[in-house]
mmCIF file of C-alpha atoms and ligand atoms in Angstrom:
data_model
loop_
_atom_site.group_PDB
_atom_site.id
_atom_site.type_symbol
_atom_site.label_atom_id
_atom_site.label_comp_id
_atom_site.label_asym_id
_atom_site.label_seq_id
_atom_site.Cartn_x
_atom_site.Cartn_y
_atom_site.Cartn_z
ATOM 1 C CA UNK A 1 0.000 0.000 0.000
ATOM 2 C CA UNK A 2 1.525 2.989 -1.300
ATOM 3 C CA UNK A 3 0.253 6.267 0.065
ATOM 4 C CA UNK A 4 0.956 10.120 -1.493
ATOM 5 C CA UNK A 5 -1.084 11.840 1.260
ATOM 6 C CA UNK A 6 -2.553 11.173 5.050
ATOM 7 C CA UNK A 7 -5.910 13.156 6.530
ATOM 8 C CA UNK A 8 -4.936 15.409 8.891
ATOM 9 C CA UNK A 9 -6.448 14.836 11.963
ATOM 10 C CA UNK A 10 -7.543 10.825 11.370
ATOM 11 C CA UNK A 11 -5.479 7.929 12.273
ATOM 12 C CA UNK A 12 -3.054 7.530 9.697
ATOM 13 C CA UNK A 13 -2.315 3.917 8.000
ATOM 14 C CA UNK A 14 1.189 2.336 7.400
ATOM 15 C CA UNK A 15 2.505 0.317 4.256
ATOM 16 C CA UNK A 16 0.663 -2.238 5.315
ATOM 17 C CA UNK A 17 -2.996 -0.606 5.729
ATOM 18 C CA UNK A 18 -2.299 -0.933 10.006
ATOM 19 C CA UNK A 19 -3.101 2.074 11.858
ATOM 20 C CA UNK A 20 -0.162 4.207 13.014
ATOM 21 C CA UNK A 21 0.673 4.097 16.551
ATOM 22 C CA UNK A 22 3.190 6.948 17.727
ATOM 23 C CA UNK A 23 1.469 9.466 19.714
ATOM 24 C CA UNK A 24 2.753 12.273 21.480
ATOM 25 C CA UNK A 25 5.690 11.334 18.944
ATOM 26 C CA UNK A 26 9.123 13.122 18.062
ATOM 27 C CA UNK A 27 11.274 12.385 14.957
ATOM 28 C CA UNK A 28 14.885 10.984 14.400
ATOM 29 C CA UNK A 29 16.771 11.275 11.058
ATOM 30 C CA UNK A 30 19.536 9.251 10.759
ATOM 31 C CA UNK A 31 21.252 8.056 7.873
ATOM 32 C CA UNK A 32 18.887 9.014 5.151
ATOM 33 C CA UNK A 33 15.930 7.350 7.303
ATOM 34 C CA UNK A 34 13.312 8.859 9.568
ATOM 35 C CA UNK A 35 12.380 7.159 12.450
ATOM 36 C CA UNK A 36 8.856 7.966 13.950
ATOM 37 C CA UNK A 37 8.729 7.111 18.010
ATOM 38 C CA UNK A 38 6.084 7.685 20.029
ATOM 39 C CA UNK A 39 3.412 6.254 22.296
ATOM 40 C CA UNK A 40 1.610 3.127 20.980
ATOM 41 C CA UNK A 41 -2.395 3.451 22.489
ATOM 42 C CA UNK A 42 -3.649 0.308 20.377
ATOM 43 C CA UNK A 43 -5.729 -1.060 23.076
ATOM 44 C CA UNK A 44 -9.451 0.327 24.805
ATOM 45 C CA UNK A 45 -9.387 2.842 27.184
ATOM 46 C CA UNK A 46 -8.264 1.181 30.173
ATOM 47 C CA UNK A 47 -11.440 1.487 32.787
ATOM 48 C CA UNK A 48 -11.473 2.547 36.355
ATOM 49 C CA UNK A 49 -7.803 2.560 36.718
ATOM 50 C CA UNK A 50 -6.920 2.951 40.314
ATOM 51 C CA UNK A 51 -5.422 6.492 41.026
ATOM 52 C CA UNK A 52 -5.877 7.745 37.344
ATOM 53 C CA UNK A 53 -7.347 11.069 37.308
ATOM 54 C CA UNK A 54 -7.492 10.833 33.077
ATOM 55 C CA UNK A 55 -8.081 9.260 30.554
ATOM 56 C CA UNK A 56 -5.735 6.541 29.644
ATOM 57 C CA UNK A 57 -4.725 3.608 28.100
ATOM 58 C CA UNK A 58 -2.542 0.813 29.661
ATOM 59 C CA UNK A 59 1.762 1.298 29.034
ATOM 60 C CA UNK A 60 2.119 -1.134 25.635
ATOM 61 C CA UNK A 61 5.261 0.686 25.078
ATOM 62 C CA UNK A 62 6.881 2.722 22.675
ATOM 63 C CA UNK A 63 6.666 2.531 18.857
ATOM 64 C CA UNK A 64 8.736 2.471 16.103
ATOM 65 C CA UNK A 65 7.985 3.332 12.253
ATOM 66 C CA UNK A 66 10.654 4.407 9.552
ATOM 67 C CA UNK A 67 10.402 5.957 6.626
ATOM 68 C CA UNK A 68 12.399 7.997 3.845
ATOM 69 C CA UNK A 69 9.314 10.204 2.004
ATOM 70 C CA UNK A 70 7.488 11.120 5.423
ATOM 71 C CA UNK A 71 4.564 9.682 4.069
ATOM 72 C CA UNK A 72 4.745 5.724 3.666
ATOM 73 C CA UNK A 73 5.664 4.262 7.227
ATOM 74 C CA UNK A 74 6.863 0.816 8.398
ATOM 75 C CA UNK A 75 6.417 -0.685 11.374
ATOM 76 C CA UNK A 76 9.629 -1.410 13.024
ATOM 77 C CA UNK A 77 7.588 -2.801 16.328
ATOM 78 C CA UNK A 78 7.844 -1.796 19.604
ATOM 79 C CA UNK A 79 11.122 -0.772 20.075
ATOM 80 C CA UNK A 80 10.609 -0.144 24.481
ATOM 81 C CA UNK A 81 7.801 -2.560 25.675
ATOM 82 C CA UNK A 82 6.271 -2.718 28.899
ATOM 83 C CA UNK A 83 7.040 -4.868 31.504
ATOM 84 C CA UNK A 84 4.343 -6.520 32.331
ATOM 85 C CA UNK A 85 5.595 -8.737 35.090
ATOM 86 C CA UNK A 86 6.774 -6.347 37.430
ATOM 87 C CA UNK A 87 3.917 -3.844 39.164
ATOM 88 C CA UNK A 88 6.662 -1.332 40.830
ATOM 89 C CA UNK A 89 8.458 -1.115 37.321
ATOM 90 C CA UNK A 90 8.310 2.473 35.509
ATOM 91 C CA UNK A 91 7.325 0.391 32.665
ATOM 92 C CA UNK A 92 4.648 -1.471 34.075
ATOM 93 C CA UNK A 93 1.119 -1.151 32.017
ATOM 94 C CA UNK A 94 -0.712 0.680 35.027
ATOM 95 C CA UNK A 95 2.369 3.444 34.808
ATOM 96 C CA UNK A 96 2.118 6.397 32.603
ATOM 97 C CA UNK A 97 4.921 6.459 29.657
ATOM 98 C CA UNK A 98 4.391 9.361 27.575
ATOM 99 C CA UNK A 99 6.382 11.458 25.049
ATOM 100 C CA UNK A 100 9.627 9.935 23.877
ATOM 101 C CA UNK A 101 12.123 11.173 21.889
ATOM 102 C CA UNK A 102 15.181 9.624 20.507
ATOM 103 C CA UNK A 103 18.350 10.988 19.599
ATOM 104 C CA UNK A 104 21.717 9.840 18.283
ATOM 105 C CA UNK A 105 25.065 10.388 20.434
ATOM 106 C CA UNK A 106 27.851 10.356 17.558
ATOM 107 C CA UNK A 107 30.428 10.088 20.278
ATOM 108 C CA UNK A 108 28.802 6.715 22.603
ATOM 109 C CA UNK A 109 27.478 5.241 19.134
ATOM 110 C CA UNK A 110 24.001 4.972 20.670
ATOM 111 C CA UNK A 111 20.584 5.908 20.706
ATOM 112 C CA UNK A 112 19.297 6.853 23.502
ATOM 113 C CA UNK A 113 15.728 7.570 24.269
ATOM 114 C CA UNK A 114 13.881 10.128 26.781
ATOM 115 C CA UNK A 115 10.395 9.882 27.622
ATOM 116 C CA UNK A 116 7.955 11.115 30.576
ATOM 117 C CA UNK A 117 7.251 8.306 33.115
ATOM 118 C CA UNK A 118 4.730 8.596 35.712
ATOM 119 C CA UNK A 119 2.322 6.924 37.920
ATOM 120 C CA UNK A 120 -1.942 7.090 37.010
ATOM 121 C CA UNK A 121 -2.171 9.792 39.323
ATOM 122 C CA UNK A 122 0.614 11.758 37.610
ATOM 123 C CA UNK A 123 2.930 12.401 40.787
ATOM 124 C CA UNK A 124 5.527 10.121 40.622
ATOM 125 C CA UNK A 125 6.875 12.814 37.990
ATOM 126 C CA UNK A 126 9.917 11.596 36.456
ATOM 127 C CA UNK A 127 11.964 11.742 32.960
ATOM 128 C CA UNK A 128 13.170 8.327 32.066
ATOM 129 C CA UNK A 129 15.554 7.168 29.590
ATOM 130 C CA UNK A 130 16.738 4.111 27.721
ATOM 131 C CA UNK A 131 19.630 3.017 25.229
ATOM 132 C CA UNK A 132 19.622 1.088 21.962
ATOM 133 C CA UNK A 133 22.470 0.089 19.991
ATOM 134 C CA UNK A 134 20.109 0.264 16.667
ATOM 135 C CA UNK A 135 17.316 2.861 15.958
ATOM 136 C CA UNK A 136 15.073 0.658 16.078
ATOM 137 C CA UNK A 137 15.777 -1.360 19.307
ATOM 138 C CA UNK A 138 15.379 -2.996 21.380
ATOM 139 C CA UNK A 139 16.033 0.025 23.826
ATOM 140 C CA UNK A 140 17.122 -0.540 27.192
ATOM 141 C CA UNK A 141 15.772 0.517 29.780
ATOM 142 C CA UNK A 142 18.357 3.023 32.472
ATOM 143 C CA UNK A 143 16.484 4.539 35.198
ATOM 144 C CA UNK A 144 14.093 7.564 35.365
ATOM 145 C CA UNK A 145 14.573 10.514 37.819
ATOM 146 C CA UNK A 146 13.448 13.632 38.612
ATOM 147 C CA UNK A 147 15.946 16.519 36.805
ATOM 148 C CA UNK A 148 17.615 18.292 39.272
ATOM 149 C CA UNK A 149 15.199 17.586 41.580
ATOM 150 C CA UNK A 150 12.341 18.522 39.533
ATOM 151 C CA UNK A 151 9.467 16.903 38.515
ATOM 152 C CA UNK A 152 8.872 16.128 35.012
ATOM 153 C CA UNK A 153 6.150 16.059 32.921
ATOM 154 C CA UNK A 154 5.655 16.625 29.573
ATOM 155 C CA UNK A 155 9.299 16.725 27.832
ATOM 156 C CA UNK A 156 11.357 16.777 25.007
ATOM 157 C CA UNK A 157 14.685 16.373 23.850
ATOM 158 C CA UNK A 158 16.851 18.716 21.326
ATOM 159 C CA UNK A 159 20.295 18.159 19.835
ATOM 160 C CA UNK A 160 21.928 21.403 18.473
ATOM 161 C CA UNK A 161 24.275 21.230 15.409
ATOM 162 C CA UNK A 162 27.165 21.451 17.686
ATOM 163 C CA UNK A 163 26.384 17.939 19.244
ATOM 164 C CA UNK A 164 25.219 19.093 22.794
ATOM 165 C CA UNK A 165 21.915 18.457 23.714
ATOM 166 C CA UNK A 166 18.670 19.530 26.061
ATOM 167 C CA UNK A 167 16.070 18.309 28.277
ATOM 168 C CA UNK A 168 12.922 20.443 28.331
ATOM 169 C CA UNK A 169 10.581 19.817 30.697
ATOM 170 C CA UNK A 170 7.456 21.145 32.051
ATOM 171 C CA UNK A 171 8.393 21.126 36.203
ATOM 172 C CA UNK A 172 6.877 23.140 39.292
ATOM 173 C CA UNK A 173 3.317 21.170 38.626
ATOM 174 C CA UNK A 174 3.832 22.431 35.202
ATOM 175 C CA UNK A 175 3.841 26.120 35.955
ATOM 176 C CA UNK A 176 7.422 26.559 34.613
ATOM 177 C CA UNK A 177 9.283 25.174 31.415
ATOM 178 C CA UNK A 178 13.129 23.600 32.878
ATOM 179 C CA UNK A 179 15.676 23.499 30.604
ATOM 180 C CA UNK A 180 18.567 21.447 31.043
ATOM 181 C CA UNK A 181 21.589 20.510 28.907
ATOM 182 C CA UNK A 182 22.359 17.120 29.065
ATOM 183 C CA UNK A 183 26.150 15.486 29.894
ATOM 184 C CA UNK A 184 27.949 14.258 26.894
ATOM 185 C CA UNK A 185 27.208 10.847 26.787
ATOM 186 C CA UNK A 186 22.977 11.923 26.776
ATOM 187 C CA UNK A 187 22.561 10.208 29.683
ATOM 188 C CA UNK A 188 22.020 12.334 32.097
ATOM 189 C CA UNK A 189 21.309 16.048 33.294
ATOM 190 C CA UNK A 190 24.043 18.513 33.584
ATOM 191 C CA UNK A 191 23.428 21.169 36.479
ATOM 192 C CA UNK A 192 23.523 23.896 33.674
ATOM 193 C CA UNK A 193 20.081 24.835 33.558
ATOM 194 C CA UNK A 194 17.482 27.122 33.373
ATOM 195 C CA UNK A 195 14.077 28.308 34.117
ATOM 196 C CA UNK A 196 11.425 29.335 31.192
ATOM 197 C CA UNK A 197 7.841 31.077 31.221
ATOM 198 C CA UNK A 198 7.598 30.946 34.837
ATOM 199 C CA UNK A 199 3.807 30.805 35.904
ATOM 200 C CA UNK A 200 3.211 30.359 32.050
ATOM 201 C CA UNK A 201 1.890 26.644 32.616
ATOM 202 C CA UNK A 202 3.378 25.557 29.283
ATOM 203 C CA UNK A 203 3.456 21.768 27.986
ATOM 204 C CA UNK A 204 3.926 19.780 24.655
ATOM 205 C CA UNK A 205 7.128 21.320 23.803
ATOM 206 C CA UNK A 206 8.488 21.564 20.455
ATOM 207 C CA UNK A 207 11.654 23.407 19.544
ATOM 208 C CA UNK A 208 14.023 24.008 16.623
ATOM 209 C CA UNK A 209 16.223 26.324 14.876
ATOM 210 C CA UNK A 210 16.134 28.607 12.153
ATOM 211 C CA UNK A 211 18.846 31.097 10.465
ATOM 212 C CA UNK A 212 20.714 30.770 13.852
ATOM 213 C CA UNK A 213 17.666 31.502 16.516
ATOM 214 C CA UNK A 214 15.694 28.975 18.174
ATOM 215 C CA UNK A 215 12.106 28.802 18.027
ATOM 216 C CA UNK A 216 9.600 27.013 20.613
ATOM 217 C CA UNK A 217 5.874 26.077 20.475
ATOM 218 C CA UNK A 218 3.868 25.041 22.974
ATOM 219 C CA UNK A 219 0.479 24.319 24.329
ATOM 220 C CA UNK A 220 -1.325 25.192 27.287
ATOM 221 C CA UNK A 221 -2.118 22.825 30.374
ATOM 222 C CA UNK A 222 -5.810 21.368 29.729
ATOM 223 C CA UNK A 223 -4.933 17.023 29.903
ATOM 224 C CA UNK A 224 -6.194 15.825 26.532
ATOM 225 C CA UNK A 225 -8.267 18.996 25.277
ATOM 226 C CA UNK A 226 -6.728 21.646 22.697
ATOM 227 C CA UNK A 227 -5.977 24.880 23.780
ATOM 228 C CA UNK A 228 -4.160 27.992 21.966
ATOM 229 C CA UNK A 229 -0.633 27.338 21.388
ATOM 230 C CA UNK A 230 1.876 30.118 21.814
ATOM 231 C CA UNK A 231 5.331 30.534 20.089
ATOM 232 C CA UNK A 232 8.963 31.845 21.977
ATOM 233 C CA UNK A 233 11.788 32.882 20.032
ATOM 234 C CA UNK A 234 15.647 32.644 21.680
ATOM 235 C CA UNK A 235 19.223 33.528 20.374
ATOM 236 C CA UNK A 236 20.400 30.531 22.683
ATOM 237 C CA UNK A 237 18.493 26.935 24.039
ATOM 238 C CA UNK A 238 18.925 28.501 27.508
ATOM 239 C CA UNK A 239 17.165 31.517 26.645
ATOM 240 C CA UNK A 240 16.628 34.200 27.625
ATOM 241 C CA UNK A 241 13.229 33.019 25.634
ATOM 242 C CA UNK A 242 10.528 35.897 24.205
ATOM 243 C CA UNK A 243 7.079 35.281 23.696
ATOM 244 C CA UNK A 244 6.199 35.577 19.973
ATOM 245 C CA UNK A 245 2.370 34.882 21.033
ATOM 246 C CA UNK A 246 -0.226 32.289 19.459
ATOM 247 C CA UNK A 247 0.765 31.231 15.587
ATOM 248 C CA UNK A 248 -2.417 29.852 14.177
ATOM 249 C CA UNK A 249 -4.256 31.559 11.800
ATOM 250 C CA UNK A 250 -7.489 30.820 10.479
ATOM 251 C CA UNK A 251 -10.410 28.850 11.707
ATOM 252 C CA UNK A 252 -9.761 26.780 14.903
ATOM 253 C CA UNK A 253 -7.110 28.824 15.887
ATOM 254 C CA UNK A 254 -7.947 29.346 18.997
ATOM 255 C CA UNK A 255 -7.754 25.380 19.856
ATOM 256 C CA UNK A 256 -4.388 25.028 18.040
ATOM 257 C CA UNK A 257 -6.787 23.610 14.808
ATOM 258 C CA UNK A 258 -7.782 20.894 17.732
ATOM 259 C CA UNK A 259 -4.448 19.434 17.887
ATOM 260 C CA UNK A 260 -1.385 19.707 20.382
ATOM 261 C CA UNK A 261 2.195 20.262 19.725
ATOM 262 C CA UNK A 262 4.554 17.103 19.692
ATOM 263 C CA UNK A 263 7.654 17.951 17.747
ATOM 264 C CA UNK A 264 9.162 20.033 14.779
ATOM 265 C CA UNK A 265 10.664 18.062 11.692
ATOM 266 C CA UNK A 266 13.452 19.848 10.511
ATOM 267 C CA UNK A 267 12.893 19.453 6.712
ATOM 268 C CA UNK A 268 14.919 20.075 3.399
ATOM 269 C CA UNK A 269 15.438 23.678 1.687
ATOM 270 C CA UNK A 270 14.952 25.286 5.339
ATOM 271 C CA UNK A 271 11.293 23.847 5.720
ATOM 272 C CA UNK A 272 10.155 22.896 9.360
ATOM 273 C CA UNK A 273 7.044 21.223 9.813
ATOM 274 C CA UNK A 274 5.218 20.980 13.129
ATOM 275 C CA UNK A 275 3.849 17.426 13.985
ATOM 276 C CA UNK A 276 0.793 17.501 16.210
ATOM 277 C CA UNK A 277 -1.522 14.953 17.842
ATOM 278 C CA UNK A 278 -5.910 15.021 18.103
ATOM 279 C CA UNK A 279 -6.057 13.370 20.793
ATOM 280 C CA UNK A 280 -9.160 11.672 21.261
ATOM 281 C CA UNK A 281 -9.860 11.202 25.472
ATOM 282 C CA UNK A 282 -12.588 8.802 24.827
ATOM 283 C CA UNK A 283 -10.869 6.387 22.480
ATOM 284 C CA UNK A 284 -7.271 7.499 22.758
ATOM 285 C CA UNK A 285 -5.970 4.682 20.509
ATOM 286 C CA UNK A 286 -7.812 6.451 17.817
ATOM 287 C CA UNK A 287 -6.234 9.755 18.453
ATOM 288 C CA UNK A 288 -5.173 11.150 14.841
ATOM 289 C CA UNK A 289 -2.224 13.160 13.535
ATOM 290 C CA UNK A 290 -1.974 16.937 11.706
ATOM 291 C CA UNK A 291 1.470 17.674 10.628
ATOM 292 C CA UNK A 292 1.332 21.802 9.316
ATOM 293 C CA UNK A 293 3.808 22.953 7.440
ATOM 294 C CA UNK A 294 5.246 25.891 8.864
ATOM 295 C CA UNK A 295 4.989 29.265 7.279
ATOM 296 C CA UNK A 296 6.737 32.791 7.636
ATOM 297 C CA UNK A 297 6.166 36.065 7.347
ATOM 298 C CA UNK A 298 9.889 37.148 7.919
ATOM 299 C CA UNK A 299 10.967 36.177 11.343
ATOM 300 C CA UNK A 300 7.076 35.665 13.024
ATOM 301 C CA UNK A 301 6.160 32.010 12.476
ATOM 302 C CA UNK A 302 2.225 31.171 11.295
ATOM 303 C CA UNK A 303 0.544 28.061 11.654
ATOM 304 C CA UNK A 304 -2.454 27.198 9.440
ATOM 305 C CA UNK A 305 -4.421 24.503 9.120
ATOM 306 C CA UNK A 306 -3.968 22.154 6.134
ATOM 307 C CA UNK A 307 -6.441 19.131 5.128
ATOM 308 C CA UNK A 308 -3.877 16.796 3.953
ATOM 309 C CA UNK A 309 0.024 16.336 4.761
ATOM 310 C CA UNK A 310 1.402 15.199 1.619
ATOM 311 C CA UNK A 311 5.355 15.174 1.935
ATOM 312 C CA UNK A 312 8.174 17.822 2.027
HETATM 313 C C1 GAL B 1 -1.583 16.488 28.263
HETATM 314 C C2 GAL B 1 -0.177 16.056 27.897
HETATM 315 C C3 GAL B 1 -0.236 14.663 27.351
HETATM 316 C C4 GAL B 1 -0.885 13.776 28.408
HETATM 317 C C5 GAL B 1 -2.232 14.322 28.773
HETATM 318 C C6 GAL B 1 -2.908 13.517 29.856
HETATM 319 O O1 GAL B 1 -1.591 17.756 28.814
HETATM 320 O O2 GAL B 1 0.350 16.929 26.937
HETATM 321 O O3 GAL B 1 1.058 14.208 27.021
HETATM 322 O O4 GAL B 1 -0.074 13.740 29.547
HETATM 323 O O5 GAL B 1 -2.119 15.651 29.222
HETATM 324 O O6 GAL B 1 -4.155 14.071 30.133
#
């Protein structure tokens, strides 16, 4: 099944007609490839989970797809499965595992994976990570902590050209945005870090970098339900970081086009394109994907909405 375009907003399919299953997903190139991680829901809406004050489905793990068009996906499996036989583990199916993003440490020769863990109830507040010889996996699993000290929530991870590297987190019962750089090996935080929007309740990151300045969108904090994104603009990953305001133009701005903010794909000819998730709180394993080009109107950035995504 070959595909030239997806419906933004649905459930996309793979190469083999399956329904995609990377939410809350980030992108790594490597070697000519893209690899799509990210959350796989396929199961019901797990019911009456003890402690869960949302939505949610049981941990399966995190997914794998690669590609080299952006547009016709294989499954490469589930690269960081739960572990089913262990209640206290992070990765246990009544655990939270949200979020991950995988990058590539030229120096270690691995992969190595960041993603929000956390309990049901969403306190146990951690960043975990996990190391894979391949892209594709199997990743294993290191530890998760809190950064710092801080609890984590929604995260991601960003590798600058120079090789060093950045935890972003939402922290301070996601009031404030931390941003750490990470030690060499991407294993672990440095204690070079800063604070972002304080009080400005900011999740979903996505960040990136254009003709040298660094760009970040966000959402606001409302669980599974869109809300207006805003962008910030920075000459440096530790800030100081401005407020640009909310990008999307159009009908269904004001909702982010009913999407969220998972990542930024860093695309040929200077093109960027924002990948975002529809969640769906009542069937999250349905939950569909919009990836928007993004446009420009000299340095302000301007998100519209687009029916289709149909390549780079
Ligand atoms: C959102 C967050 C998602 C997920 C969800 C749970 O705010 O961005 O990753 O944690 O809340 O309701």
């Amino acid at each position: 099944m070959t595909h030239t375009e997806h419906k933004n907003g649905d459930i996309w399919l793979d190469i083999d007609g399956e329904p995609i299953q990377v939410h809350g997903g980030g992108m790594l190139l490597h070697q000519g490839v893209y690899y799509w991680y990210g959350e796989n829901k396929d199961s019901e809406n797990a019911v009456g989970a003890e402690g869960a004050l949302l939505d949610r489905v049981d941990v399966i793990g995190v997914s794998c797809y690669s590609s080299t068009d952006l547009l016709n996906w294989k499954n490469e499996g589930v690269v960081l499965p739960a572990v089913s036989d262990n209640p206290e583990h992070d990765l246990h199916p009544s655990k939270v595992a949200e979020r991950p993003k995988v990058i590539f440490n030229a120096k270690t020769g691995k992969f190595v994976l960041w993603l929000h863990i956390d309990t049901g109830d969403y306190k146990y507040a951690r960043t975990g990570v996990a190391v894979s010889d391949s892209p594709t996996g199997i990743f294993t699993y290191q530890r998760s902590f809190q950064p710092l000290g801080a609890d984590s929530r929604d995260m991601t991870v960003y590798q600058d050209d120079d090789g060093v590297a950045y935890l972003l987190h939402s922290s301070d019962w996601n009031a404030t945005l931390h941003i750490a750089r990470l030690s060499d090996d991407y294993l672990n935080v440095t204690g070079v870090s800063v604070l972002a929007f304080e009080k400005g309740y900011r999740e979903a990151p996505a960040i990136f970098k254009r003709n040298g300045r660094y760009y970040l969108i966000s959402s606001g904090c409302t669980g599974w339900n869109p809300n207006p994104a805003q962008v910030a603009v920075a000459e440096s990953v530790l800030g100081e970081w401005h407020v640009q305001g909310d990008p999307c133009e159009g009908e269904g701005a004001e909702t982010t086009f009913h999407t969220q903010s998972t990542f930024v794909i860093p695309g040929k000819d200077g093109k960027f394109v924002l990948m975002t998730d529809r969640w769906r709180p009542k069937d999250l394993r349905q939950s569909g994907y919009a990836w928007l080009p993004i446009d420009w109107d000299g340095d302000r950035l301007i998100l519209r909405w687009r029916d289709t995504w149909s390549g780079l």
